[in-house]
GROMACS .gro file of C-alpha atoms in nm:
model
  104
    1MET     CA    1   7.802   7.201   7.796
    2VAL     CA    2   7.988   7.505   7.660
    3SER     CA    3   7.666   7.684   7.565
    4GLY     CA    4   7.534   7.627   7.917
    5LEU     CA    5   7.844   7.788   8.069
    6GLU     CA    6   7.815   8.080   7.827
    7LEU     CA    7   7.453   8.133   7.936
    8ILE     CA    8   7.556   8.127   8.302
    9GLN     CA    9   7.831   8.382   8.234
   10LYS     CA   10   7.590   8.607   8.042
   11SER     CA   11   7.332   8.583   8.320
   12PHE     CA   12   7.594   8.662   8.585
   13THR     CA   13   7.722   8.961   8.386
   14GLN     CA   14   7.367   9.095   8.347
   15ALA     CA   15   7.308   9.055   8.722
   16LEU     CA   16   7.623   9.253   8.797
   17GLU     CA   17   7.529   9.529   8.552
   18SER     CA   18   7.176   9.555   8.693
   19ASN     CA   19   7.334   9.620   9.035
   20ASN     CA   20   7.560   9.898   8.898
   21VAL     CA   21   7.878   9.689   8.887
   22LYS     CA   22   8.073   9.815   8.585
   23CYS     CA   23   8.347   9.627   8.404
   24VAL     CA   24   8.680   9.813   8.379
   25ASP     CA   25   8.842   9.679   8.061
   26PRO     CA   26   9.096   9.928   7.921
   27GLN     CA   27   9.188   9.905   7.554
   28ALA     CA   28   9.538   9.929   7.410
   29GLY     CA   29   9.653  10.291   7.396
   30GLU     CA   30   9.452  10.415   7.695
   31ALA     CA   31   9.646  10.602   7.960
   32PHE     CA   32   9.744  10.397   8.265
   33ASP     CA   33   9.538  10.508   8.567
   34PRO     CA   34   9.671  10.371   8.898
   35ASN     CA   35   9.327  10.430   9.053
   36LEU     CA   36   9.165  10.181   8.812
   37HIS     CA   37   9.452   9.965   8.687
   38GLN     CA   38   9.719   9.745   8.841
   39ALA     CA   39  10.039   9.721   8.638
   40MET     CA   40  10.144   9.357   8.620
   41MET     CA   41  10.428   9.409   8.372
   42GLU     CA   42  10.611   9.690   8.201
   43GLN     CA   43  10.757   9.631   7.857
   44PRO     CA   44  10.877   9.835   7.561
   45SER     CA   45  10.634   9.894   7.278
   46ASP     CA   46  10.653  10.028   6.925
   47THR     CA   47  10.276  10.074   6.900
   48VAL     CA   48  10.186  10.286   7.205
   49GLN     CA   49  10.367  10.555   7.401
   50GLY     CA   50  10.517  10.506   7.745
   51GLY     CA   51  10.267  10.502   8.030
   52GLN     CA   52   9.985  10.363   7.817
   53VAL     CA   53   9.815  10.026   7.838
   54ILE     CA   54   9.944   9.763   7.594
   55GLN     CA   55   9.718   9.473   7.694
   56THR     CA   56   9.457   9.386   7.956
   57LEU     CA   57   9.535   9.059   8.132
   58GLN     CA   58   9.222   9.058   8.351
   59PRO     CA   59   8.935   9.307   8.354
   60GLY     CA   60   8.848   9.487   8.674
   61TYR     CA   61   8.518   9.589   8.831
   62ALA     CA   62   8.384   9.905   8.995
   63LEU     CA   63   8.068   9.969   9.198
   64PHE     CA   64   7.933  10.326   9.194
   65GLY     CA   65   8.279  10.448   9.089
   66ARG     CA   66   8.457  10.261   9.368
   67VAL     CA   67   8.703   9.997   9.252
   68LEU     CA   68   8.617   9.643   9.359
   69ARG     CA   69   8.905   9.487   9.166
   70PRO     CA   70   9.153   9.681   8.952
   71ALA     CA   71   9.210   9.578   8.592
   72MET     CA   72   9.541   9.395   8.559
   73VAL     CA   73   9.731   9.541   8.265
   74VAL     CA   74  10.062   9.544   8.078
   75VAL     CA   75  10.200   9.899   8.054
   76ALA     CA   76  10.438  10.045   7.796
   77ALA     CA   77  10.771  10.144   7.948
   78LYS     CA   78  10.858  10.513   7.966
   79GLY     CA   79  11.056  10.617   7.663
   80SER     CA   80  10.888  10.364   7.434
   81GLY     CA   81  10.662  10.436   7.144
   82ALA     CA   82  10.709  10.494   6.774
   83ALA     CA   83  10.847  10.846   6.819
   84ALA     CA   84  11.083  10.770   7.109
   85GLY     CA   85  11.219  10.435   6.996
   86ASN     CA   86  11.349  10.197   7.258
   87ALA     CA   87  11.660  10.387   7.361
   88ALA     CA   88  11.601  10.307   7.729
   89TYR     CA   89  11.651   9.939   7.649
   90ALA     CA   90  11.948   9.977   7.417
   91ALA     CA   91  12.270   9.798   7.507
   92ALA     CA   92  12.526   9.998   7.702
   93PRO     CA   93  12.834  10.101   7.505
   94ALA     CA   94  13.129   9.864   7.541
   95ASN     CA   95  13.379  10.103   7.702
   96GLY     CA   96  13.520   9.872   7.966
   97GLY     CA   97  13.289  10.008   8.234
   98GLY     CA   98  13.563  10.121   8.472
   99THR     CA   99  13.831   9.955   8.678
  100TYR     CA  100  13.816   9.678   8.932
  101ASP     CA  101  14.032   9.678   9.243
  102GLY     CA  102  14.078   9.317   9.348
  103GLN     CA  103  14.240   9.406   9.681
  104ALA     CA  104  14.014   9.465   9.974
   0.00000   0.00000   0.00000
């Protein structure tokens, strides 16, 4: 049963490729391109710099360079990466935060 489904998927993929439908499947570390990718999540990363793809959740497809479905990706938050650290996500200093006026 599984091998039959794999053959159907392979046949379908070949049919798409023969009609110039290209798979858009960005790898980790590629720059996020809003024309080809849809950011589903943004999270800090120690492995890639901010604004780069961390993971592809679902590949996209393009026909003659026109996007049929964007690739759904997880993007590294700005300020992340090995060089920058995760300072944007660090806890705020405990300085009291200001005053509260309880009278309105």
